[in-house]
Amino acid sequence: MAPMRLLVGVKRVIDYAVKIRVKPDRTGVVTDGVKHSMNPFCEIAVEEAVRLKEKKHANEVVVVSCGPQQCQETIRTALAMGADRGIHVEVTGKDYETLGPLQVSKIMAALAKKEEADLILLGKQAIDGDWNQTGQMTAALLDWPQGTFASEVKVEDKNLTVTREVDGGLETISLKLPAVVTSDLRLNEPRYATLPNIMKAKKKKIDKISPKDLGVDISSKLQTLSVEDPPQRTAGVKVETAEQLVSKLKEIGRI
Amino acid sequence: MFGLLSPAGRRIPAAICYLQRFQSTLVLAEHNNEKLTPITLNAITAAKQLGGDVCCLVAGTNCSKVVEEVSKVQGVKKILVAENDTFKGFLAEELTPLVLATHKQFKFTHICAGASAFGKNLIPRIAAKLDVAAISDITEIKAPDTFVRTIYAGNALCTVKSGDEVKVFSVRGTSFEAASVNGGDASSEKVSSPSGAGVSEWVGQSLTKSDRPELTSANIVISGGRGLKSGENFKLLYDLADKLHAAVGASRAAVDAGFVPNDLQVGQTGKIVAPELYIAVGISGAIQHLAGMKDSKTIVAINKDPEAPIFQVADYGLVADLFKAVPEMTALLEK
């Protein structure tokens, strides 16, 4: 099969190592002045796309992010990892607050058609919303097959063989291209962008468009009523020996 | 029905009660053509909380045993059965048209499944086809349109209200009791399956075999982390687990280091467990790991680093070398 055009979705999220704080008015979490980075699962998707290009399965890797201006930094990071060009779908203010997987998948599906993509790579979930939906929804809207939670992807002619991480172990499926794949943690180890590549990425093109340009309605019927702290656990006690531990657990009837 | 019985909720307008009488929920049963997967029982409990009729869809290549099992589950009114070779491997591309056809026929107000790999794969595909937002991994039902779920690796609880005509969601198994598998008397009915999509094919699987209880439903879970140092050393945990009839889990570090297979990973992106007793051995307690186990009833941490974050959530902490403490515990339990 001729080399494919890959579309990769990336999301800018609060860095995985940050301890988040809920806003006192319970409308969300504090994001101002908090370190953000590319969602770890998206990094893996970008890495896989770049590897597919290095293996000559793909001739172009197009990276997409939906959100405010700062998303361009996330796109730049992907460009520095080896993606060819970027598309920033600008969504701001109230629209961004209600932007969920359904809306993003509509954007991704419209872009897939516009860009004539053969394969869409996404992370299996974003570590902020923890929805784990966008890839599945994008595949549904396009009527393409889906290879979710992928730990291995092999291109064989017009098919993809995907090994998936499922509850009892692993399963292998075969998908007809075009298809959507979402990456699990063990798909690969993302590379670090080197300084020369970061410099080169500055010259790569990022197109800015709006959902309207794509004819996509991003209204949402899902409303966030409140965001709260989870119940805190009460402080525990330290025991001195394994013997004490076993007797404590017996005392409270746990063993 | 939850809020409606409370004093504050007594004065519900008649129109709402009228509407609620016609609620009906479709639960997508997860199974392996032999046995029902336990998380389906938790999803049925969640479905019952919605107050309307509960239907269960059993689709597969061989459904009779599972249908018999589901027919005895308390609270299930009707079982819809779709047996077809195209359902081999339970591919979302094949199951989605079936669910849509079933929905067209019965007009459900809610469609749900357990938030397992099966449910997470399938539910969003169905929702997108219905042009509705899916709600993942709910931990509580406040009203038929209002759900609670966790975000940011369990560090915040988010209450969402759906304005969609059909509510499509997945259920966190550990947040709802399992429905009783006795006393039900559901009738079953065959539903026709649309022709196959044919864009995907199930090739095979390699499942981890174990005699120990299944991780997500075990009463006791013992998990190991980087501190175990090697796959061979996990034997220490298996020995202790066997004494306690416990399941064995792991942190991402232990999986990435190749000590154990990935399906044992507990955490934000692995399995969510909430056993009676969780024993974390050689696990520091990163945010992502805590997301998968901090609702456990009692948490025990064994770690030689007194500063490890795991001690902040542990009910009982033992600062000790695990290579000494774990065999000691195993020996004590032999007595």
Coordinates of C-alpha atoms in Angstrom, one line a residue:
Chain A
M1 CA 0.0 0.0 0.0
A2 CA 1.1 3.5 -0.7
P3 CA 2.5 5.3 2.3
M4 CA -0.2 6.7 4.6
R5 CA -1.0 10.1 5.8
L6 CA -1.3 10.0 9.6
L7 CA -3.4 12.3 11.8
V8 CA -2.3 12.5 15.4
G9 CA -4.4 14.2 18.1
V10 CA -2.5 15.8 21.0
K11 CA -3.9 17.4 24.2
R12 CA -2.4 20.0 26.5
V13 CA -3.1 19.0 30.1
I14 CA -1.8 19.8 33.6
D15 CA 1.5 17.9 34.0
Y16 CA 1.1 14.4 35.4
A17 CA 3.3 15.1 38.4
V18 CA 1.3 18.1 39.6
K19 CA -0.9 17.8 42.7
I20 CA -4.1 19.5 41.4
R21 CA -6.1 21.9 43.5
V22 CA -9.9 22.2 43.3
K23 CA -11.2 25.8 43.0
P24 CA -12.9 27.2 46.1
D25 CA -16.0 27.9 44.0
R26 CA -16.2 24.3 43.0
T27 CA -16.3 25.0 39.2
G28 CA -13.2 23.2 38.3
V29 CA -9.5 22.8 39.1
V30 CA -6.9 25.6 39.2
T31 CA -5.1 25.8 35.9
D32 CA -3.7 29.3 36.0
G33 CA 0.1 29.3 36.7
V34 CA 0.1 25.5 36.8
K35 CA 2.6 23.5 34.8
H36 CA 1.1 22.0 31.6
S37 CA 2.6 19.5 29.2
M38 CA 1.5 17.1 26.5
N39 CA -0.8 14.3 27.7
P40 CA 1.5 11.3 28.2
F41 CA -0.7 9.0 26.0
C42 CA -0.6 11.6 23.2
E43 CA 3.3 11.6 23.4
I44 CA 3.1 7.8 22.8
A45 CA 0.8 8.3 19.8
V46 CA 3.1 10.9 18.3
E47 CA 6.1 8.6 18.8
E48 CA 4.3 5.7 17.1
A49 CA 3.4 8.0 14.1
V50 CA 7.0 9.1 13.7
R51 CA 8.2 5.5 13.9
L52 CA 5.7 4.5 11.2
K53 CA 7.1 7.3 9.0
E54 CA 10.7 6.2 9.7
K55 CA 9.6 2.7 8.6
K56 CA 8.3 4.3 5.4
H57 CA 4.7 3.3 6.2
A58 CA 3.7 6.9 6.3
N59 CA 4.8 9.9 4.2
E60 CA 3.2 12.6 6.4
V61 CA 2.4 13.1 10.0
V62 CA -0.1 15.8 10.7
V63 CA -0.6 16.8 14.4
V64 CA -3.8 18.4 15.7
S65 CA -4.7 20.0 18.9
C66 CA -8.0 21.7 19.9
G67 CA -8.1 24.5 22.5
P68 CA -6.7 27.9 23.3
Q69 CA -3.5 29.6 21.9
Q70 CA -1.2 27.7 24.3
C71 CA -2.0 24.4 22.4
Q72 CA 0.5 25.6 19.8
E73 CA 3.3 24.8 22.3
T74 CA 2.0 21.2 22.5
I75 CA 1.9 21.1 18.7
R76 CA 5.4 22.4 18.6
T77 CA 6.6 19.7 20.9
A78 CA 5.1 17.1 18.5
L79 CA 6.7 18.8 15.6
A80 CA 10.1 18.6 17.4
M81 CA 9.5 14.9 17.9
G82 CA 9.2 14.5 14.2
A83 CA 5.7 15.4 13.0
D84 CA 5.6 17.3 9.7
R85 CA 3.0 20.0 10.3
G86 CA 0.4 21.1 12.7
I87 CA -3.2 22.1 12.8
H88 CA -4.5 24.2 15.7
V89 CA -8.2 24.1 16.0
E90 CA -8.8 27.2 18.1
V91 CA -11.5 26.8 20.8
T92 CA -11.5 29.4 23.6
G93 CA -13.5 30.6 26.6
K94 CA -16.9 29.0 27.4
D95 CA -16.6 26.7 24.3
Y96 CA -13.3 25.4 25.7
E97 CA -14.7 24.7 29.1
T98 CA -17.4 22.5 27.6
L99 CA -15.2 20.9 25.0
G100 CA -15.5 17.2 25.5
P101 CA -14.7 13.9 23.7
L102 CA -17.8 14.1 21.5
Q103 CA -16.9 17.6 20.3
V104 CA -13.2 16.8 19.7
S105 CA -14.2 13.6 17.9
K106 CA -16.4 15.6 15.5
I107 CA -13.4 17.9 14.8
M108 CA -11.1 14.9 14.3
A109 CA -13.5 13.2 11.9
A110 CA -14.0 16.3 9.9
L111 CA -10.2 16.8 9.7
A112 CA -9.6 13.2 8.7
K113 CA -11.9 13.7 5.7
K114 CA -10.4 17.1 4.8
E115 CA -6.8 15.8 5.1
E116 CA -7.6 12.4 3.6
A117 CA -6.0 10.6 6.5
D118 CA -5.5 6.8 6.4
L119 CA -4.8 6.4 10.1
I120 CA -5.7 8.4 13.1
L121 CA -3.5 7.9 16.2
L122 CA -4.7 9.2 19.6
G123 CA -3.8 8.5 23.2
K124 CA -6.2 6.1 25.0
Q125 CA -7.2 8.8 27.5
A126 CA -6.2 12.2 28.7
I127 CA -5.1 12.3 32.3
D128 CA -7.2 15.3 33.2
G129 CA -10.8 14.3 32.1
D130 CA -9.9 10.5 32.2
W131 CA -12.8 10.0 29.7
N132 CA -11.2 7.4 27.4
Q133 CA -13.6 8.1 24.6
T134 CA -12.3 10.4 21.8
G135 CA -10.7 7.6 19.7
Q136 CA -13.7 5.3 19.9
M137 CA -16.1 8.3 19.0
T138 CA -13.9 9.4 16.1
A139 CA -13.9 5.9 14.7
A140 CA -17.7 5.7 15.1
L141 CA -18.3 9.0 13.3
L142 CA -16.1 7.9 10.4
D143 CA -17.4 4.3 10.5
W144 CA -13.8 3.2 10.7
P145 CA -12.6 0.2 12.8
Q146 CA -10.9 1.0 16.1
G147 CA -7.8 -0.5 17.7
T148 CA -8.0 0.8 21.3
F149 CA -5.5 0.4 24.1
A150 CA -2.8 -0.7 21.6
S151 CA 0.5 -2.1 22.8
E152 CA 1.7 -3.1 19.4
V153 CA 0.8 -1.9 15.8
K154 CA 1.9 -3.6 12.7
V155 CA 1.1 -2.5 9.1
E156 CA 0.5 -5.3 6.7
D157 CA -0.6 -4.2 3.3
K158 CA -4.1 -2.7 3.7
N159 CA -4.5 -4.0 7.2
L160 CA -3.3 -3.1 10.6
T161 CA -2.6 -5.8 13.2
V162 CA -3.1 -4.3 16.6
T163 CA -2.3 -6.0 19.9
R164 CA -4.6 -4.6 22.6
E165 CA -4.2 -4.5 26.4
V166 CA -7.4 -6.0 27.7
D167 CA -8.5 -7.1 31.3
G168 CA -7.2 -10.7 31.2
G169 CA -4.1 -10.1 29.2
L170 CA -3.6 -9.2 25.5
E171 CA -5.7 -9.7 22.4
T172 CA -4.9 -9.3 18.7
I173 CA -7.2 -7.9 16.1
S174 CA -6.9 -7.1 12.5
L175 CA -8.3 -3.8 11.1
K176 CA -9.0 -2.7 7.5
L177 CA -7.5 0.7 6.8
P178 CA -8.5 3.5 7.2
A179 CA -8.6 3.0 11.0
V180 CA -8.3 4.7 14.4
V181 CA -5.8 3.5 17.0
T182 CA -5.5 4.6 20.6
S183 CA -2.2 4.1 22.4
D184 CA -1.7 2.4 25.7
L185 CA 1.4 3.1 27.9
R186 CA 3.4 0.1 26.6
L187 CA 3.1 0.9 22.9
N188 CA 6.6 2.6 22.9
E189 CA 9.0 4.8 24.8
P190 CA 8.6 8.4 23.4
R191 CA 11.9 10.1 22.4
Y192 CA 13.1 13.4 23.8
A193 CA 13.2 16.2 21.3
T194 CA 16.8 17.4 20.7
L195 CA 17.7 21.1 20.6
P196 CA 18.4 21.0 16.8
N197 CA 15.0 19.4 16.3
I198 CA 13.3 22.0 18.5
M199 CA 14.9 24.7 16.4
K200 CA 13.8 23.0 13.2
A201 CA 10.2 22.6 14.5
K202 CA 10.0 26.4 14.8
K203 CA 10.1 26.5 11.0
K204 CA 7.4 23.9 10.5
K205 CA 3.9 25.1 9.6
I206 CA 0.9 25.3 12.0
D207 CA -2.4 26.2 10.4
K208 CA -5.0 27.8 12.6
I209 CA -8.6 27.0 11.9
S210 CA -11.9 27.1 13.9
P211 CA -14.5 24.3 14.3
K212 CA -16.8 26.5 12.2
D213 CA -14.4 26.4 9.3
L214 CA -14.8 22.6 9.5
G215 CA -18.6 22.9 9.7
V216 CA -18.5 21.3 13.2
D217 CA -21.0 22.3 15.9
I218 CA -19.3 22.1 19.2
S219 CA -22.3 22.8 21.5
S220 CA -22.6 20.4 24.4
K221 CA -25.5 19.0 26.4
L222 CA -23.3 17.9 29.2
Q223 CA -23.1 20.3 32.1
T224 CA -20.6 20.2 35.0
L225 CA -22.5 20.9 38.2
S226 CA -19.6 20.8 40.6
V227 CA -16.0 19.8 41.1
E228 CA -15.1 18.8 44.6
D229 CA -12.2 17.3 46.6
P230 CA -12.6 13.6 47.2
P231 CA -13.1 12.4 50.8
Q232 CA -9.7 12.5 52.6
R233 CA -8.5 9.3 54.4
T234 CA -7.7 9.6 58.1
A235 CA -4.1 9.3 59.1
G236 CA -3.0 5.8 59.9
V237 CA -0.6 4.3 62.4
K238 CA 2.9 2.9 62.1
V239 CA 3.6 -0.5 63.4
E240 CA 7.1 -1.8 64.4
T241 CA 7.1 -5.4 63.3
A242 CA 5.5 -7.8 60.9
E243 CA 4.0 -9.6 63.9
Q244 CA 2.3 -6.4 65.1
L245 CA 1.0 -5.9 61.6
V246 CA -0.5 -9.3 61.3
S247 CA -2.1 -9.1 64.8
K248 CA -3.6 -5.7 64.0
L249 CA -5.2 -7.0 60.8
K250 CA -6.6 -10.0 62.7
E251 CA -8.0 -7.7 65.4
I252 CA -10.0 -5.6 62.9
G253 CA -11.1 -8.8 61.0
R254 CA -9.4 -8.1 57.7
I255 CA -7.5 -11.4 57.7
Chain B
M1 CA -35.7 5.9 44.3
F2 CA -32.8 7.7 45.9
G3 CA -33.5 11.5 46.2
L4 CA -37.2 11.0 45.5
L5 CA -37.8 9.2 48.8
S6 CA -36.0 11.8 50.9
P7 CA -38.2 14.5 52.5
A8 CA -36.7 17.2 50.3
G9 CA -37.6 15.3 47.2
R10 CA -41.2 14.4 48.0
R11 CA -42.8 17.3 46.2
I12 CA -41.8 16.1 42.7
P13 CA -44.1 17.5 39.9
A14 CA -46.5 14.9 38.6
A15 CA -45.1 15.2 35.1
I16 CA -41.6 14.1 36.2
C17 CA -43.0 11.0 38.0
Y18 CA -45.0 10.2 34.9
L19 CA -41.9 10.4 32.7
Q20 CA -39.8 8.3 35.1
R21 CA -42.3 5.5 35.0
F22 CA -41.1 4.9 31.5
Q23 CA -37.4 4.8 32.2
S24 CA -35.7 1.7 30.9
T25 CA -32.1 0.8 30.9
L26 CA -30.2 -1.5 28.7
V27 CA -27.2 -3.1 30.4
L28 CA -24.6 -4.6 27.9
A29 CA -23.6 -7.9 29.5
E30 CA -19.9 -8.8 29.3
H31 CA -19.1 -12.4 29.1
N32 CA -16.8 -15.0 27.4
N33 CA -19.5 -17.2 25.9
E34 CA -19.2 -19.4 29.1
K35 CA -19.6 -17.1 32.1
L36 CA -20.9 -13.6 32.9
T37 CA -18.1 -11.2 33.8
P38 CA -18.7 -10.1 37.5
I39 CA -18.6 -6.3 36.6
T40 CA -21.9 -6.8 34.8
L41 CA -23.6 -7.5 38.2
N42 CA -22.3 -4.1 39.5
A43 CA -23.6 -2.4 36.3
I44 CA -27.0 -4.0 36.9
T45 CA -27.1 -2.6 40.4
A46 CA -26.4 0.9 39.0
A47 CA -29.1 0.4 36.4
K48 CA -31.6 -0.6 39.1
Q49 CA -30.9 2.7 40.9
L50 CA -32.3 4.5 37.9
G51 CA -35.7 3.2 38.8
G52 CA -37.0 1.9 35.6
D53 CA -37.0 -1.5 33.9
V54 CA -33.6 -3.2 33.5
C55 CA -33.0 -5.1 30.3
C56 CA -29.8 -7.0 29.6
L57 CA -28.3 -7.6 26.2
V58 CA -26.3 -10.8 25.8
A59 CA -24.5 -10.9 22.5
G60 CA -21.9 -13.5 21.5
T61 CA -21.2 -16.6 19.5
N62 CA -22.7 -18.9 22.2
C63 CA -25.1 -17.3 24.7
S64 CA -27.2 -20.0 26.3
K65 CA -25.2 -20.5 29.5
V66 CA -24.9 -16.8 30.1
V67 CA -28.6 -16.2 29.4
E68 CA -29.4 -18.8 32.0
E69 CA -27.1 -17.1 34.5
V70 CA -28.5 -13.6 33.8
S71 CA -32.1 -14.9 34.1
K72 CA -31.5 -15.5 37.8
V73 CA -30.0 -12.1 38.5
Q74 CA -32.3 -10.1 40.7
G75 CA -33.7 -7.0 39.1
V76 CA -33.3 -7.9 35.5
K77 CA -36.7 -7.8 33.7
K78 CA -35.8 -9.0 30.2
I79 CA -32.9 -10.5 28.4
L80 CA -32.3 -9.7 24.8
V81 CA -30.2 -12.4 23.1
A82 CA -28.2 -12.0 19.9
E83 CA -26.2 -15.1 18.9
N84 CA -24.1 -14.8 15.8
D85 CA -20.7 -15.7 14.6
T86 CA -20.0 -12.1 13.8
F87 CA -19.8 -11.4 17.5
K88 CA -16.6 -13.4 17.8
G89 CA -14.2 -11.4 19.9
F90 CA -16.9 -8.9 20.9
L91 CA -15.7 -6.3 18.4
A92 CA -17.2 -2.9 18.9
E93 CA -17.7 -2.5 15.1
E94 CA -20.0 -5.5 15.2
L95 CA -21.8 -4.9 18.5
T96 CA -22.5 -1.2 17.9
P97 CA -25.0 -1.7 15.0
L98 CA -26.7 -4.4 17.2
V99 CA -27.1 -2.1 20.1
L100 CA -28.4 0.7 17.8
A101 CA -31.0 -1.6 16.3
T102 CA -32.0 -2.8 19.7
H103 CA -32.3 0.7 20.9
K104 CA -34.4 1.7 17.9
Q105 CA -36.8 -1.1 18.8
F106 CA -37.1 -0.6 22.5
K107 CA -36.3 3.1 23.0
F108 CA -34.1 3.0 26.1
T109 CA -33.6 6.0 28.3
H110 CA -30.2 4.7 29.5
I111 CA -27.6 2.4 28.0
C112 CA -24.7 1.2 30.2
A113 CA -21.9 -1.3 30.7
G114 CA -19.2 -1.9 33.3
A115 CA -16.2 0.3 32.9
S116 CA -13.9 -2.6 31.9
A117 CA -11.8 -2.8 28.8
F118 CA -15.0 -4.2 27.1
G119 CA -17.2 -1.3 28.2
K120 CA -14.6 1.4 27.6
N121 CA -14.1 0.2 24.1
L122 CA -17.8 -0.1 23.2
I123 CA -19.8 2.6 25.1
P124 CA -18.2 5.7 23.4
R125 CA -18.7 4.2 20.0
I126 CA -22.4 3.7 20.7
A127 CA -22.7 7.2 22.2
A128 CA -21.1 8.9 19.1
K129 CA -23.5 7.0 16.8
L130 CA -26.4 8.4 18.9
D131 CA -24.8 11.8 18.9
V132 CA -24.7 12.0 22.7
A133 CA -22.0 12.5 25.2
A134 CA -20.9 9.3 27.0
I135 CA -20.2 9.5 30.7
S136 CA -17.2 7.3 31.7
D137 CA -16.7 5.3 34.9
I138 CA -19.5 6.7 37.0
T139 CA -19.1 6.2 40.8
E140 CA -22.6 7.5 41.8
I141 CA -26.0 8.1 40.4
K142 CA -27.7 11.3 41.9
A143 CA -30.6 11.4 39.5
P144 CA -31.5 9.7 36.2
D145 CA -29.6 12.6 34.5
T146 CA -27.0 13.4 37.1
F147 CA -23.9 11.3 37.7
V148 CA -20.7 11.6 39.7
R149 CA -17.3 10.5 38.3
T150 CA -13.7 11.1 39.2
I151 CA -11.3 13.3 37.1
Y152 CA -7.5 14.0 37.4
A153 CA -6.6 10.4 38.6
G154 CA -9.2 10.4 41.3
N155 CA -8.1 13.7 42.8
A156 CA -11.4 15.4 42.1
L157 CA -15.1 14.4 42.0
C158 CA -17.1 15.8 39.2
T159 CA -20.9 15.9 39.1
V160 CA -22.3 16.1 35.6
K161 CA -25.8 16.5 34.3
S162 CA -26.7 15.2 30.9
G163 CA -29.2 17.0 28.7
D164 CA -29.1 14.2 26.1
E165 CA -32.2 12.2 25.3
V166 CA -30.3 8.9 25.9
K167 CA -27.8 8.6 28.7
V168 CA -24.9 6.4 27.7
F169 CA -22.4 5.6 30.5
S170 CA -20.0 3.1 31.9
V171 CA -20.1 2.1 35.6
R172 CA -17.1 1.7 38.0
G173 CA -17.6 -1.8 39.3
T174 CA -16.1 -1.1 42.8
S175 CA -18.6 1.8 43.4
F176 CA -21.7 -0.4 43.2
E177 CA -22.6 -3.7 45.0
A178 CA -23.0 -6.8 42.8
A179 CA -26.6 -7.7 42.1
S180 CA -27.7 -10.9 43.7
V181 CA -27.5 -13.9 41.4
N182 CA -30.5 -15.6 42.9
G183 CA -34.2 -15.0 42.8
G184 CA -34.5 -13.4 39.4
D185 CA -36.8 -14.6 36.8
A186 CA -36.1 -12.6 33.6
S187 CA -37.7 -13.7 30.4
S188 CA -35.5 -13.9 27.3
E189 CA -36.2 -12.8 23.8
K190 CA -34.1 -13.1 20.6
V191 CA -33.2 -9.9 18.8
S192 CA -32.1 -9.9 15.2
S193 CA -28.6 -8.7 14.5
P194 CA -27.9 -6.4 11.5
S195 CA -25.4 -7.7 8.9
G196 CA -21.8 -7.5 10.0
A197 CA -19.6 -4.4 9.5
G198 CA -16.7 -6.6 8.4
V199 CA -14.0 -4.0 8.9
S200 CA -12.3 -5.7 11.8
E201 CA -11.4 -9.2 12.8
W202 CA -10.5 -10.9 16.0
V203 CA -7.3 -12.8 15.6
G204 CA -6.5 -14.2 19.0
Q205 CA -5.6 -13.6 22.6
S206 CA -3.1 -14.5 25.2
L207 CA -4.6 -14.4 28.7
T208 CA -2.7 -14.5 31.9
K209 CA -3.7 -17.7 33.7
S210 CA -4.0 -17.7 37.4
D211 CA -5.6 -19.7 40.2
R212 CA -5.8 -16.7 42.4
P213 CA -9.0 -14.5 42.6
E214 CA -9.6 -12.0 39.9
L215 CA -8.0 -8.7 40.7
T216 CA -10.9 -6.3 40.5
S217 CA -13.3 -8.4 42.6
A218 CA -10.9 -9.9 45.2
N219 CA -11.4 -9.2 48.9
I220 CA -7.7 -8.9 49.5
V221 CA -5.1 -7.5 47.0
I222 CA -1.3 -7.6 47.5
S223 CA 0.6 -5.4 45.1
G224 CA 4.3 -5.1 44.4
G225 CA 6.3 -2.3 43.0
R226 CA 9.8 -1.5 41.9
G227 CA 11.0 -2.5 45.4
L228 CA 10.5 -6.1 44.5
K229 CA 13.6 -5.8 42.2
S230 CA 12.8 -8.7 39.9
G231 CA 10.1 -10.9 38.6
E232 CA 11.4 -13.9 40.6
N233 CA 11.0 -12.0 43.8
F234 CA 7.2 -11.6 43.2
K235 CA 7.1 -15.2 44.4
L236 CA 7.3 -13.7 47.9
L237 CA 4.0 -11.9 47.2
Y238 CA 2.4 -15.0 45.6
D239 CA 3.2 -17.0 48.7
L240 CA 1.6 -14.5 51.0
A241 CA -1.3 -14.1 48.6
D242 CA -2.0 -17.8 48.7
K243 CA -2.1 -17.7 52.5
L244 CA -4.7 -14.9 52.4
H245 CA -6.6 -16.0 49.2
A246 CA -5.6 -12.7 47.8
A247 CA -5.2 -11.4 44.2
V248 CA -1.8 -10.0 43.2
G249 CA -1.5 -6.6 41.6
A250 CA 1.4 -4.3 40.6
S251 CA 2.5 -0.8 40.1
R252 CA 3.3 0.6 36.7
A253 CA 7.0 0.5 37.6
A254 CA 6.8 -3.3 38.2
V255 CA 5.0 -3.9 34.9
D256 CA 7.4 -1.7 32.9
A257 CA 10.3 -3.4 34.4
G258 CA 8.8 -6.7 33.2
F259 CA 8.4 -8.2 36.6
V260 CA 4.7 -9.1 35.9
P261 CA 2.3 -8.8 32.9
N262 CA 0.4 -5.5 32.2
D263 CA -3.0 -6.8 33.2
L264 CA -1.9 -6.8 36.8
Q265 CA -1.4 -3.0 36.8
V266 CA -3.4 -1.1 39.4
G267 CA -3.9 2.6 38.8
Q268 CA -5.3 5.5 36.8
T269 CA -4.7 3.7 33.5
G270 CA -4.7 0.1 34.8
K271 CA -7.4 -1.5 37.0
I272 CA -9.4 0.2 39.7
V273 CA -9.7 -2.0 42.8
A274 CA -11.4 -1.3 46.2
P275 CA -10.8 -4.5 48.2
E276 CA -11.4 -4.9 52.0
L277 CA -7.6 -5.0 52.4
Y278 CA -4.9 -3.7 50.1
I279 CA -1.3 -4.4 50.9
A280 CA 1.2 -2.3 49.0
V281 CA 4.7 -3.7 49.0
G282 CA 7.7 -1.8 47.7
I283 CA 5.3 0.8 46.1
S284 CA 6.1 4.5 46.7
G285 CA 2.5 5.6 46.1
A286 CA 2.6 7.9 43.0
I287 CA -0.6 9.8 42.2
Q288 CA -1.3 7.5 39.3
H289 CA -1.1 4.4 41.5
L290 CA -3.2 5.8 44.3
A291 CA -6.0 6.5 41.7
G292 CA -6.5 2.7 41.4
M293 CA -6.6 1.7 45.1
K294 CA -7.4 4.5 47.4
D295 CA -11.0 3.5 48.0
S296 CA -9.8 0.2 49.6
K297 CA -11.3 -0.3 53.0
T298 CA -8.0 -0.9 54.8
I299 CA -4.6 0.0 53.2
V300 CA -1.3 -1.4 54.5
A301 CA 2.0 -0.2 53.3
I302 CA 5.3 -2.0 53.6
N303 CA 8.2 0.1 52.5
K304 CA 11.7 0.9 53.7
D305 CA 11.4 4.6 52.9
P306 CA 9.5 6.3 55.7
E307 CA 9.0 9.3 53.4
A308 CA 7.2 7.3 50.8
P309 CA 3.8 9.0 49.9
I310 CA 2.0 5.7 50.3
F311 CA 2.2 6.1 54.1
Q312 CA 0.0 9.2 53.8
V313 CA -3.0 7.0 52.8
A314 CA -2.0 3.8 54.6
D315 CA -4.1 2.8 57.7
Y316 CA -1.2 0.6 58.9
G317 CA 2.4 1.3 57.8
L318 CA 5.4 -0.8 58.4
V319 CA 8.8 0.8 57.7
A320 CA 10.9 -2.3 57.0
D321 CA 12.7 -4.3 54.3
L322 CA 10.1 -6.1 52.4
F323 CA 12.5 -9.1 51.8
K324 CA 12.3 -9.6 55.6
A325 CA 8.8 -8.5 56.4
V326 CA 6.9 -10.4 53.8
P327 CA 8.3 -13.8 54.5
E328 CA 7.8 -13.1 58.2
M329 CA 4.1 -12.4 57.6
T330 CA 3.7 -15.5 55.4
A331 CA 5.3 -17.6 58.2
L332 CA 3.0 -16.0 60.9
L333 CA -0.1 -16.9 58.8
E334 CA 1.1 -20.5 58.6
K335 CA 0.6 -20.9 62.3

